[in-house]
Structure formats: structure tokens, C-alpha cells
mmCIF file of C-alpha atoms in Angstrom:
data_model
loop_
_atom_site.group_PDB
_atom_site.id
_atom_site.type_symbol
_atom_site.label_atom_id
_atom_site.label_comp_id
_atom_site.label_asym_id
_atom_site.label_seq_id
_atom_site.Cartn_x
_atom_site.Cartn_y
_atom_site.Cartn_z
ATOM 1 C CA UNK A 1 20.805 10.730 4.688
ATOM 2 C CA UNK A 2 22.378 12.025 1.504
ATOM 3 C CA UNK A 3 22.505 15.821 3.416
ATOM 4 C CA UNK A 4 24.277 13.941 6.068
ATOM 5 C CA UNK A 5 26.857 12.331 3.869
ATOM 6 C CA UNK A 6 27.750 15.278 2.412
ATOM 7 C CA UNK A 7 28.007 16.811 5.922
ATOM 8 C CA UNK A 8 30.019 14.292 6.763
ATOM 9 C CA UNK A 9 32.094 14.115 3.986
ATOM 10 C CA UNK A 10 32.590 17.983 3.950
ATOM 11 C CA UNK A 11 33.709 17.954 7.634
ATOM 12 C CA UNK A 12 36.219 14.595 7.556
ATOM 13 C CA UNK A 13 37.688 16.511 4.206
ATOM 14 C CA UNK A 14 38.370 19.763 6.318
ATOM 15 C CA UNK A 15 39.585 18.447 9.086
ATOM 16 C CA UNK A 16 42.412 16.037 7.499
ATOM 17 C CA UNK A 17 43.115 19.409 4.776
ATOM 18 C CA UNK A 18 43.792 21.630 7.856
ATOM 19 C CA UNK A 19 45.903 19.104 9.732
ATOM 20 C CA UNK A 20 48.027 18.050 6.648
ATOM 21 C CA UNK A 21 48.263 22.041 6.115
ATOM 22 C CA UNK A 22 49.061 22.544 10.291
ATOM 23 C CA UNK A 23 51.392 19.133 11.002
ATOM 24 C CA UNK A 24 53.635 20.625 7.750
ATOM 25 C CA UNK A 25 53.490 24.172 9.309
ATOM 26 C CA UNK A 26 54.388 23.290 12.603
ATOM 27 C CA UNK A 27 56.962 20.891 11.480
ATOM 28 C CA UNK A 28 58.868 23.152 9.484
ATOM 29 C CA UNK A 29 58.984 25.896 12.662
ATOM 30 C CA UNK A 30 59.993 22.488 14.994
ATOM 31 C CA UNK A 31 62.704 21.896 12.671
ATOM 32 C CA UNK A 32 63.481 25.613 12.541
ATOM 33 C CA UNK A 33 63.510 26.164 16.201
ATOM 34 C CA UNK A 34 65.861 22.889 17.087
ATOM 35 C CA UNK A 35 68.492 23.557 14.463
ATOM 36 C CA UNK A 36 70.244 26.130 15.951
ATOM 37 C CA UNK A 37 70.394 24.606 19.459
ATOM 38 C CA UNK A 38 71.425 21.355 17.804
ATOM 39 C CA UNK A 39 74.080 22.774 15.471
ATOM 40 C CA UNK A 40 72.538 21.678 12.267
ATOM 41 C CA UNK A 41 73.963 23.067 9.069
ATOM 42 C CA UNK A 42 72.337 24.056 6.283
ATOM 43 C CA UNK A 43 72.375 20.821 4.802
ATOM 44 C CA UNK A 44 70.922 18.979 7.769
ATOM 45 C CA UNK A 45 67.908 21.565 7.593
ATOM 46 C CA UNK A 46 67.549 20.741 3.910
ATOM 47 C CA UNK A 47 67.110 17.069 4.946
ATOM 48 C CA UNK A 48 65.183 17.427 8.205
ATOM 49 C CA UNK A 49 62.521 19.982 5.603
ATOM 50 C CA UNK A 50 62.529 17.033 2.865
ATOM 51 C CA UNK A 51 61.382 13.981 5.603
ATOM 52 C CA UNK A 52 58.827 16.221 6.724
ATOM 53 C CA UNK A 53 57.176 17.345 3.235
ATOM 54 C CA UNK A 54 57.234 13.307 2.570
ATOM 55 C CA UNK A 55 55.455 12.673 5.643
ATOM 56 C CA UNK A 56 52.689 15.005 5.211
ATOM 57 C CA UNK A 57 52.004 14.275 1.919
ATOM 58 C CA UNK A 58 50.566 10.837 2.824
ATOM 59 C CA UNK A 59 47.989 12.845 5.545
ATOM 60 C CA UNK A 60 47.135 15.219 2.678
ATOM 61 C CA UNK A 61 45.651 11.984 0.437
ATOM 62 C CA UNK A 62 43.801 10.726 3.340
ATOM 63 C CA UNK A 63 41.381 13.598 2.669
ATOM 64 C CA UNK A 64 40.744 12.372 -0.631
ATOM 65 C CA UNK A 65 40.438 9.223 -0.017
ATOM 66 C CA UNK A 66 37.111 10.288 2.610
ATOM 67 C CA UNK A 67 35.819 12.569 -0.473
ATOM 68 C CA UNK A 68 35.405 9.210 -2.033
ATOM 69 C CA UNK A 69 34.261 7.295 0.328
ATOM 70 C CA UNK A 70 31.400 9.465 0.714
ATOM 71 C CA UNK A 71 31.120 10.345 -2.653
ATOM 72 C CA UNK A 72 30.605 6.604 -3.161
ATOM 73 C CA UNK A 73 27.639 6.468 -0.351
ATOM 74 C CA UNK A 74 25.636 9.444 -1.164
ATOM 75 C CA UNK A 75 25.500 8.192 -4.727
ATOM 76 C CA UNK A 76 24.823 4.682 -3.232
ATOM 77 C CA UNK A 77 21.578 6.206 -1.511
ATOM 78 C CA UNK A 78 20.383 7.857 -4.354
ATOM 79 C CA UNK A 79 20.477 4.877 -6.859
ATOM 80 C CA UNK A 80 20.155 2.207 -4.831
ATOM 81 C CA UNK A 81 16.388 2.756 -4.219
ATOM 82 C CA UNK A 82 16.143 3.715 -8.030
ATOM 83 C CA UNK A 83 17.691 0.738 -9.167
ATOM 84 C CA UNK A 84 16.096 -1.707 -7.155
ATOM 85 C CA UNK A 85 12.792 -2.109 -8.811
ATOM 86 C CA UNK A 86 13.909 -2.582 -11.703
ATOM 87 C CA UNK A 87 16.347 -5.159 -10.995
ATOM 88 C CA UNK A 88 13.862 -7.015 -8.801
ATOM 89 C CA UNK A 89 11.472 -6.693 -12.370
ATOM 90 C CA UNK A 90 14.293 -7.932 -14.591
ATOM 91 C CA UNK A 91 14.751 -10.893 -12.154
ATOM 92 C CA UNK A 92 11.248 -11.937 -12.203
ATOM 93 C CA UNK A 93 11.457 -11.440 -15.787
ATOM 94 C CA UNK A 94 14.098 -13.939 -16.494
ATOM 95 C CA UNK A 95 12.353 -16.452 -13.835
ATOM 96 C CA UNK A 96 9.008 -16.496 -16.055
ATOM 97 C CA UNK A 97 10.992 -16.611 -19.221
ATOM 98 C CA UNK A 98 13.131 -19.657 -18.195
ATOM 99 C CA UNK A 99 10.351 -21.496 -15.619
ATOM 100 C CA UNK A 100 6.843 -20.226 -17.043
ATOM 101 C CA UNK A 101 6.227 -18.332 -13.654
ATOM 102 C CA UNK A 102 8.049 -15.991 -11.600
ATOM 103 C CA UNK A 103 9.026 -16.654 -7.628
ATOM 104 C CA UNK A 104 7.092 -14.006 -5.508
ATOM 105 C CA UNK A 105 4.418 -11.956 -5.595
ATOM 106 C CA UNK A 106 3.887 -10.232 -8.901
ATOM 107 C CA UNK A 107 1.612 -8.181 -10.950
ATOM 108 C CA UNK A 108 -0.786 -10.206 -13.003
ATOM 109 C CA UNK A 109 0.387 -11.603 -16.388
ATOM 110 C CA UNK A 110 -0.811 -8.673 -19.254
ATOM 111 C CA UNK A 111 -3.400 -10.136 -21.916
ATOM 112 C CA UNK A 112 -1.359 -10.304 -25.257
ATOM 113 C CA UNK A 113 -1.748 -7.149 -26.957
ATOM 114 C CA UNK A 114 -3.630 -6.915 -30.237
ATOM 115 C CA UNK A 115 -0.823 -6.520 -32.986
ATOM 116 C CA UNK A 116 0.264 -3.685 -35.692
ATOM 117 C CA UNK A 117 0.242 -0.042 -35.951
ATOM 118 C CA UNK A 118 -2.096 3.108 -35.162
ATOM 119 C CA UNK A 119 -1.009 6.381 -35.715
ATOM 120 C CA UNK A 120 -3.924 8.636 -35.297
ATOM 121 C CA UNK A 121 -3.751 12.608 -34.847
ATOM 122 C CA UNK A 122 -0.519 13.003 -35.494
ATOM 123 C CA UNK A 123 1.043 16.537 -35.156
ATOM 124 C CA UNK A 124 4.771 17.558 -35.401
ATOM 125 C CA UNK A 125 6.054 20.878 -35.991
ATOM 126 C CA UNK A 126 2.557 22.275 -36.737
ATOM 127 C CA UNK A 127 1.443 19.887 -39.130
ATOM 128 C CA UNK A 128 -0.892 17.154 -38.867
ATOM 129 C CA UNK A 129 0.218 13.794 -39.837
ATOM 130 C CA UNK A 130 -2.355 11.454 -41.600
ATOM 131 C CA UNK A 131 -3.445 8.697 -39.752
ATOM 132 C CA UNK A 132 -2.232 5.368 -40.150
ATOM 133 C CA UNK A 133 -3.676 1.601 -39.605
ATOM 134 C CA UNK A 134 -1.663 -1.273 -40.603
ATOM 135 C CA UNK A 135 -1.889 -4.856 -39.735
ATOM 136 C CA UNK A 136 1.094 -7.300 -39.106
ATOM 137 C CA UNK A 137 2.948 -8.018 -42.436
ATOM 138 C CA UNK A 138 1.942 -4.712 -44.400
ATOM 139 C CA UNK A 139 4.828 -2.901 -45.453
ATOM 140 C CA UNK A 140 4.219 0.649 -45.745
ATOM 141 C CA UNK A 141 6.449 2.790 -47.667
ATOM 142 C CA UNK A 142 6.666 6.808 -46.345
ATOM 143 C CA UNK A 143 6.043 9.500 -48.808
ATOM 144 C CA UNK A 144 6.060 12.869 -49.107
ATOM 145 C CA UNK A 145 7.450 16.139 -50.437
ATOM 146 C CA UNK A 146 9.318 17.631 -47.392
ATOM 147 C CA UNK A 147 12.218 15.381 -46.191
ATOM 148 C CA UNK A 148 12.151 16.809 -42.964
ATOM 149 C CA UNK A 149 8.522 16.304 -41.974
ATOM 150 C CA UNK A 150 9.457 12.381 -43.512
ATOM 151 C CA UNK A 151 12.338 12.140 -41.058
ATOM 152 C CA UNK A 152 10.461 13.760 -38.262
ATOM 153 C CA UNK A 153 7.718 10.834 -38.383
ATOM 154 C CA UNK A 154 9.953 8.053 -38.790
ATOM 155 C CA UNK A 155 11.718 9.134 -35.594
ATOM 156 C CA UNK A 156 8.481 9.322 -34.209
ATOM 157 C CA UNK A 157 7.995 6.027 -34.437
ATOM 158 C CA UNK A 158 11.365 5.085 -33.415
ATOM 159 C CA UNK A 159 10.866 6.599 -30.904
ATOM 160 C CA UNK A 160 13.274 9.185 -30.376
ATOM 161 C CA UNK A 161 11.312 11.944 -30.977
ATOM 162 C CA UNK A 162 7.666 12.911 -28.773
ATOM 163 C CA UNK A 163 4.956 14.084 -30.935
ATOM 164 C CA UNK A 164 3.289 17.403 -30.424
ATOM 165 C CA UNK A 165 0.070 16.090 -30.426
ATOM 166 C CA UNK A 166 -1.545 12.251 -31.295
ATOM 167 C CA UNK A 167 -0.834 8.765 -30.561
ATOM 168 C CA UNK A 168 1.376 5.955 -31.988
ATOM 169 C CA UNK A 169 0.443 2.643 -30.921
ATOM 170 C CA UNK A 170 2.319 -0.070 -31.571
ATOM 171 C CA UNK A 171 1.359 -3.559 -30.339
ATOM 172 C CA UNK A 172 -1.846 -2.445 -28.319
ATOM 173 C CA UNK A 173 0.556 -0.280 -26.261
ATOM 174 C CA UNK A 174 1.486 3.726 -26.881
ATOM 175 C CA UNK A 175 4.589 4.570 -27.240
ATOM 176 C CA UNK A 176 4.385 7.554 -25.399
ATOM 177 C CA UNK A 177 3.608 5.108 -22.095
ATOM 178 C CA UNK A 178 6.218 2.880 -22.458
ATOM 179 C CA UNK A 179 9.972 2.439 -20.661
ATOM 180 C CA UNK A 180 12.637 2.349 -22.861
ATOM 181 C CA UNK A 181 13.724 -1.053 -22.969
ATOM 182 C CA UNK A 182 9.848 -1.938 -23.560
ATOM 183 C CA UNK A 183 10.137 0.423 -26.641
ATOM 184 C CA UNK A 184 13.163 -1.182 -28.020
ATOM 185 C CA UNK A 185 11.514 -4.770 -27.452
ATOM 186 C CA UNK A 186 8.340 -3.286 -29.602
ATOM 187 C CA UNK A 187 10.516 -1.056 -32.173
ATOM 188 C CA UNK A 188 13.151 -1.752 -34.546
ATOM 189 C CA UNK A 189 14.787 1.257 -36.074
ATOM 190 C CA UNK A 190 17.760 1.696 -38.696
ATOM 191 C CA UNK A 191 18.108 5.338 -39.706
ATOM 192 C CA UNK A 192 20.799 6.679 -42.060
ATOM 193 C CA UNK A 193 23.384 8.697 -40.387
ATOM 194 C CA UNK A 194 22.474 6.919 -37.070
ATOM 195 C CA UNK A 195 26.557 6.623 -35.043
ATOM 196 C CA UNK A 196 27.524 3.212 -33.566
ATOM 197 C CA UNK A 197 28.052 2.918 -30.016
ATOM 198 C CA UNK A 198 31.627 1.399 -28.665
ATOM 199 C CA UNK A 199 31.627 -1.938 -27.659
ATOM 200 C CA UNK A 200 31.425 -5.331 -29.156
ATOM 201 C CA UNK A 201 29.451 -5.958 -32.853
ATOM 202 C CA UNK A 202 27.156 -8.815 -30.868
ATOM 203 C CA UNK A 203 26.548 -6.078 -28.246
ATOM 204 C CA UNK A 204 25.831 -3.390 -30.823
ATOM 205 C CA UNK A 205 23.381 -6.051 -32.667
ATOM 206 C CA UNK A 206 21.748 -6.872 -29.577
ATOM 207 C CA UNK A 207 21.428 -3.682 -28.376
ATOM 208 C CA UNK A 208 17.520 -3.800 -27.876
ATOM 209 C CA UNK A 209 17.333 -6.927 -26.100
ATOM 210 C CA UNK A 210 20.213 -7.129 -23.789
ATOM 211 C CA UNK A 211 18.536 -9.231 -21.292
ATOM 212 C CA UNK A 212 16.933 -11.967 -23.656
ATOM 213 C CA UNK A 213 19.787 -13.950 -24.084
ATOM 214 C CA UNK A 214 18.805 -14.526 -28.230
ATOM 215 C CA UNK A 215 21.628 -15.088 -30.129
ATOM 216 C CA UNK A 216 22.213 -12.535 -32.398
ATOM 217 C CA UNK A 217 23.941 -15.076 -35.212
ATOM 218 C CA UNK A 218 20.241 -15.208 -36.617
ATOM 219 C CA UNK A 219 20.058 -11.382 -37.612
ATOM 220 C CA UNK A 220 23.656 -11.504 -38.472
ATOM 221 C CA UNK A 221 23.112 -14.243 -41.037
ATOM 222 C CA UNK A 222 20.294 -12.645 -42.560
ATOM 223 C CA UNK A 223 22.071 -8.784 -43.172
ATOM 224 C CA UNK A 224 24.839 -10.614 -44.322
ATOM 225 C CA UNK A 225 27.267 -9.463 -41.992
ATOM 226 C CA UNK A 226 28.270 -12.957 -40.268
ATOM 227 C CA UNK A 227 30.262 -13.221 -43.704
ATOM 228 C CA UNK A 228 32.226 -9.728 -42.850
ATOM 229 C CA UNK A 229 32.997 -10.845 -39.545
ATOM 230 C CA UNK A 230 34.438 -14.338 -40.677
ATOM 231 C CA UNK A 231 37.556 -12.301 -42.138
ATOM 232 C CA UNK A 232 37.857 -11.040 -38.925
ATOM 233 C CA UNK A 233 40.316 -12.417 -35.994
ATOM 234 C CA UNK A 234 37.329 -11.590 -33.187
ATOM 235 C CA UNK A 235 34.537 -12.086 -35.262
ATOM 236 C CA UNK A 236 31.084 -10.866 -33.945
ATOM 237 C CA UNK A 237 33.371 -9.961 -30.606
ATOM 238 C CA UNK A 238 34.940 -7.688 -32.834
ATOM 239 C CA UNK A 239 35.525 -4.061 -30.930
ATOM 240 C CA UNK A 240 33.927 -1.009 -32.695
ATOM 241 C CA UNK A 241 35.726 2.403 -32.000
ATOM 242 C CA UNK A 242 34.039 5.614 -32.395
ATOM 243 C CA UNK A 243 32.107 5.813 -35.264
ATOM 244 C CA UNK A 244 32.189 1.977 -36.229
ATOM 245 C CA UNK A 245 35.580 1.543 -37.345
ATOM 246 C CA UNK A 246 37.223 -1.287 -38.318
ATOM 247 C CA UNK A 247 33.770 -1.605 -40.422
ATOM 248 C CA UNK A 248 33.423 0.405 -43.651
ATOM 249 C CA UNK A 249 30.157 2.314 -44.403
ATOM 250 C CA UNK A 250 28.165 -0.515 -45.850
ATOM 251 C CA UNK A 251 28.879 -3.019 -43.322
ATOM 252 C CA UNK A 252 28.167 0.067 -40.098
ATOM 253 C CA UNK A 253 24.718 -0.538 -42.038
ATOM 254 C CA UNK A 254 24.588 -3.713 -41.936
ATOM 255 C CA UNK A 255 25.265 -3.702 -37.938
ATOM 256 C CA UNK A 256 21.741 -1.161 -38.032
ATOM 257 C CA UNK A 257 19.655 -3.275 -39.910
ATOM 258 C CA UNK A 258 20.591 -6.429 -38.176
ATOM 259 C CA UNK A 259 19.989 -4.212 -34.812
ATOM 260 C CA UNK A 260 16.651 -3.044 -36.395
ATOM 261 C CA UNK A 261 15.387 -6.770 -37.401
ATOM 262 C CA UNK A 262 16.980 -8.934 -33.885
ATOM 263 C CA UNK A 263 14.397 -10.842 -31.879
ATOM 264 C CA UNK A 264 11.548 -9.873 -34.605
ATOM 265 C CA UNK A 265 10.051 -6.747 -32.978
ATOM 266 C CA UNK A 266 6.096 -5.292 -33.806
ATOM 267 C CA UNK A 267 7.478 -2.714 -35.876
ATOM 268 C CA UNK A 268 10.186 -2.166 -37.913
ATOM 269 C CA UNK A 269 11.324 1.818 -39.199
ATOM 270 C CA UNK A 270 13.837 1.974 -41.955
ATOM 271 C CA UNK A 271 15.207 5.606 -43.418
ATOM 272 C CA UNK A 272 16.562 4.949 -46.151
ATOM 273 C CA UNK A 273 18.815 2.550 -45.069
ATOM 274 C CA UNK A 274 19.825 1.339 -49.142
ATOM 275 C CA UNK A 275 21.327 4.244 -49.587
ATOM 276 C CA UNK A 276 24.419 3.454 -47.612
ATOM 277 C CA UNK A 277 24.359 -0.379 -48.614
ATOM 278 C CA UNK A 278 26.302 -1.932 -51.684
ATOM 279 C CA UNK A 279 24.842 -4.446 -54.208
ATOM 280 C CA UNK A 280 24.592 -7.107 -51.900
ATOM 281 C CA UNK A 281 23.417 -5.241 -48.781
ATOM 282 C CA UNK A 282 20.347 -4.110 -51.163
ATOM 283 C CA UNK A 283 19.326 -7.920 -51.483
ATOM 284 C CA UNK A 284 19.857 -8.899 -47.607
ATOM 285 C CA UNK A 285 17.793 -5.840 -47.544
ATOM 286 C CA UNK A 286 15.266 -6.625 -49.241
ATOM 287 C CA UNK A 287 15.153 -10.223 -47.776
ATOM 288 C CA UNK A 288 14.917 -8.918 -43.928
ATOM 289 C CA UNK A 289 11.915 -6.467 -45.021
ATOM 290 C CA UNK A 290 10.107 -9.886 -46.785
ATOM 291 C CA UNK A 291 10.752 -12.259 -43.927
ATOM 292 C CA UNK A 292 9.045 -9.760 -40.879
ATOM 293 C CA UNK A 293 6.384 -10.644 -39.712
ATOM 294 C CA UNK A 294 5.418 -7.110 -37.948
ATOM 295 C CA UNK A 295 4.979 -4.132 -39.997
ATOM 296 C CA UNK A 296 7.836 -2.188 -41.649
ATOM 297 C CA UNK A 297 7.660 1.175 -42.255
ATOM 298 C CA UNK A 298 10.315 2.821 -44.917
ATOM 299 C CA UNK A 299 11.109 5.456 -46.951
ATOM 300 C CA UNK A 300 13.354 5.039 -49.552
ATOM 301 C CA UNK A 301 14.063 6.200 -52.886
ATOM 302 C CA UNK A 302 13.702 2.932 -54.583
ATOM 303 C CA UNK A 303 11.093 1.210 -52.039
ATOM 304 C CA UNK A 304 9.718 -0.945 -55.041
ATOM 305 C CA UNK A 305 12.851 -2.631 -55.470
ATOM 306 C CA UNK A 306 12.805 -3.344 -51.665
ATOM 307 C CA UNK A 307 9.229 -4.255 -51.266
ATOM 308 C CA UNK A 308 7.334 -4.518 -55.186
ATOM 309 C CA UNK A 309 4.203 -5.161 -52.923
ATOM 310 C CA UNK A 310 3.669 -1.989 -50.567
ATOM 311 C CA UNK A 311 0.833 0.397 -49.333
ATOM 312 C CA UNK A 312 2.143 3.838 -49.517
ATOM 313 C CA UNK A 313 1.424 6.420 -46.475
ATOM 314 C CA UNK A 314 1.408 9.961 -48.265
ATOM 315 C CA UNK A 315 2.088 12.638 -45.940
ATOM 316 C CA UNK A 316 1.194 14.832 -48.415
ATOM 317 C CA UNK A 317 -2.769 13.557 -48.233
ATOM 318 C CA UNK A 318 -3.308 15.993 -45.716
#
């Protein structure tokens, strides 16, 4: 059907070119050819050539307008069947989540997953990882003497990065077999340098969980950014242009961590997100990493001031 289309399209698009391109031809030589038998001057073939360039002009733009017409139902065809599970899943979704049960036939309701972290055989750019066990509430603090292996697992467990080799199960559920939204319901992640998208500070906050419908005043509060965006005229519906702006540095932080923390995921991956906050970002800091009740996994140059009571995962251990 999508061949077709294009067929289609392809065919409708010459044939309305070539007559815009013959009706202007064979205009011009019928206003050529009656001008001298009617005594036109110059002038009058001057106006007689204008009228006829502003006539075909309009048969010229029906050709585009087919091109997207067809454009619009060849790509209709290809995502409509793509899209449609997955809307039909978010439906059912938001049925069970509001009514305790979902209309129609579904899959079976999944067991509730055994919480916490397992990262076991671990291998990224050649080098193996040490394992990792931790139970909900342990707040594990990433060490080691090359920052680039550091950053490579924490992205791991992001999950923005695919390991060479191993597993990283978060939840009862591995990463590696999980959907993206399901990852960002399981994972939050704030790591320095990450860009803000465009859009709305609640969107950007709520990022993970777009179809929840949890307010995101809750993880605003506790970053301390719902005080920021009281000095604002928009507040939380405040627009953020490439890279963040109006917000300065601190506060783009802020908007990460709040991200990171929002609806209370599994697992929580900071990179050394203090770096980039003042004074006062530090404590909120500090107070988000205490009050989650998954794990959190850091690095950080000062973790003990961020967590005094930590277990520390040396990558170094071999």
C-alpha cells in the first residue's frame, strides 16, 4: 500500500507538473498566434502574457498540494500500525490506574518485582565492572581512579549506554529488556553536563512519567526550585529555550535532580550533580538522596557530605 501511494503520488505530481508546464506553453503560442490577426500592440501582448503566467501558477501548486496528500498517507500507513499498540497499552494503562482493572482483554497483571539493584558481569570498554547488590535504601557512592570508566557505568545504569557484556537489573527487571518509558519509570538519572530539552519546566520535570498525571510540585518543593519559579511570571509553565535559559546553571540542576527524584523511581544515578549546585542546592541535595526510598547511586567528590552513611562500590576492586 505504501508502494502504491508513492505510485500514486509520483504519477498525480507528473501529470499536474507537465500540464502547468504545457497549458503555460500553449498559452503563450495562443496568445502569440491571435495578436497579429487581432491587432494587439505590444502592450496588449504584455498583458494577455501576464493573465496567463497568473493563471498557471495556481495549476502548478496543485501538484504540491497531491505530494502532500500522499506524503501524509504513506506515512499514515507506516505509523499507524506502529502506533497502535502502544496507544491501545497506554489506554488500558490509565483504565487500571484510575478503576483497578482495565476494559478488554489483557495480559495478566505482572507479580511485583523483587526490589533494588544487581549488576553482575559487567564489561565496558574491555574492562570488567565489579558486581554490585544493593537493597532499597542503600546509597552507594561510585569510586574509582579513571573518570571515564566512572562515567561509563553510571550511564549504564541510566541507561543510555548498552554494556558490552553483563546485566543490570533494576527492580527484578533488566534493563537491557525494557521499553523506554518502562526504563524511565524504573531509573532516575541527573548527570552533569546533561542539556535541557525545550518546553515547559513542569514538562521538563516530568519528563519520565508523562502519562501518570503526578504532580510534579512534590519534586519541585523538595530541589528547591518551586522557590525560583515563584519570581517568575509563568512559574513552573515557565518556557526553557535551548540550553535552559531563563534558568542559570544552578537552578538547570535543580530542574535534573527534581527530574531524577519525580514519582520515586527504583533507582536513582547522580554524577556529580553538587558540582554545579550553590550552597543551598547542596542541602536540597542532600535531602532528596536521604528521603529515597530506592537505591541511589553517586559519585561525587564530596559524597560524605551528601550521604555521611554510604557503601562505596570501588571500581578499582577489580
Amino acid at each position: 500500500r505504501v508502494r502504491d501511494a508513492a505510485i500514486a503520488r509520483a504519477e498525480a505530481s507528473g501529470v499536474l507538473r507537465g500540464s502547468a508546464a504545457a497549458t503555460g506553453a500553449l498559452a503563450t503560442v495562443a496568445v502569440l498566434a491571435v495578436a497579429g490577426p487581432a491587432g494587439l500592440g505590444a502592450s496588449g501582448v504584455a498583458t494577455a502574457l501576464t493573465v496567463v503566467g497568473i493563471l498557471v501558477a495556481p495549476v502548478a501548486d496543485l501538484g504540491r498540494v497531491v505530494e502532500y496528500r500522499q506524503s501524509f498517507l504513506a506515512a499514515r500507513r507506516i505509523l499507524g500500525p506502529a502506533l497502535a499498540p502502544g496507544r491501545a497499552a497506554r489506554a488500558a494503562e490509565l483504565a487500571r490506574r484510575t478503576t483497578g482493572r482495565a476494559d478488554g482483554p489483557t495480559a495478566p497483571e505482572p507479580t511485583e518485582a523483587p526490589a533494588g539493584l544487581a549488576v553482575r558481569g559487567l564489561v565496558l570498554d574491555g574492562r570488567a565492572v565489579p558486581d554490585l547488590v544493593a537493597t532499597p535504601g542503600e546509597r552507594v557512592v561510585l569510586s574509582g581512579s579513571d573518570p571515564a570508566l566512572r562515567r561509563a557505568v553510571l550511564e549504564v545504569l541510566a541507561g543510555v549506554r548498552a554494556p558490552e557484556q553483563g546485566t543490570v537489573v533494576v527492580g527484578g527487571e533488566d534493563l537491557a529488556g525494557l521499553d523506554a518509558r518502562r526504563r524511565r519509570e524504573r531509573v532516575g538519572a541527573a548527570l552533569a553536563g546533561w542539556s535541557l530539552e525545550r518546553g515547559t519546566v513542569a514538562r521538563a520535570v516530568g519528563y519520565r512519567l508523562p502519562d501518570s498525571g503526578a504532580p510534579v510540585a512534590d519534586a519541585l518543593a523538595a530541589t528547591g526550585l518551586d522557590r525560583t519559579l515563584a519570581t517568575l511570571p509563568d512559574g513552573d509553565r515557565t518556557r526553557l529555550r535551548r540550553g535552559g535559559a531563563p534558568l542559570d546553571r544552578a537552578d538547570r540542576a535543580r530542574v535534573l535532580l527534581a527530574r531524577a527524584v519525580h514519582g520515586r523511581p527504583a533507582l536513582v544515578v547522580l554524577d556529580h550533580l553538587d558540582d554545579e549546585l550553590d550552597g543551598a542546592g547542596r542541602a536540597s541535595l542532600a535531602g532528596c538522596v536521604r528521603e529515597q526510598p530506592g537505591v541511589v547511586v553517586l559519585a561525587s567528590e564530596a559524597a560524605w557530605t551528601l550521604v555521611p552513611r554510604h557503601r562505596v562500590w570501588d571500581l578499582d576492586a577489580g
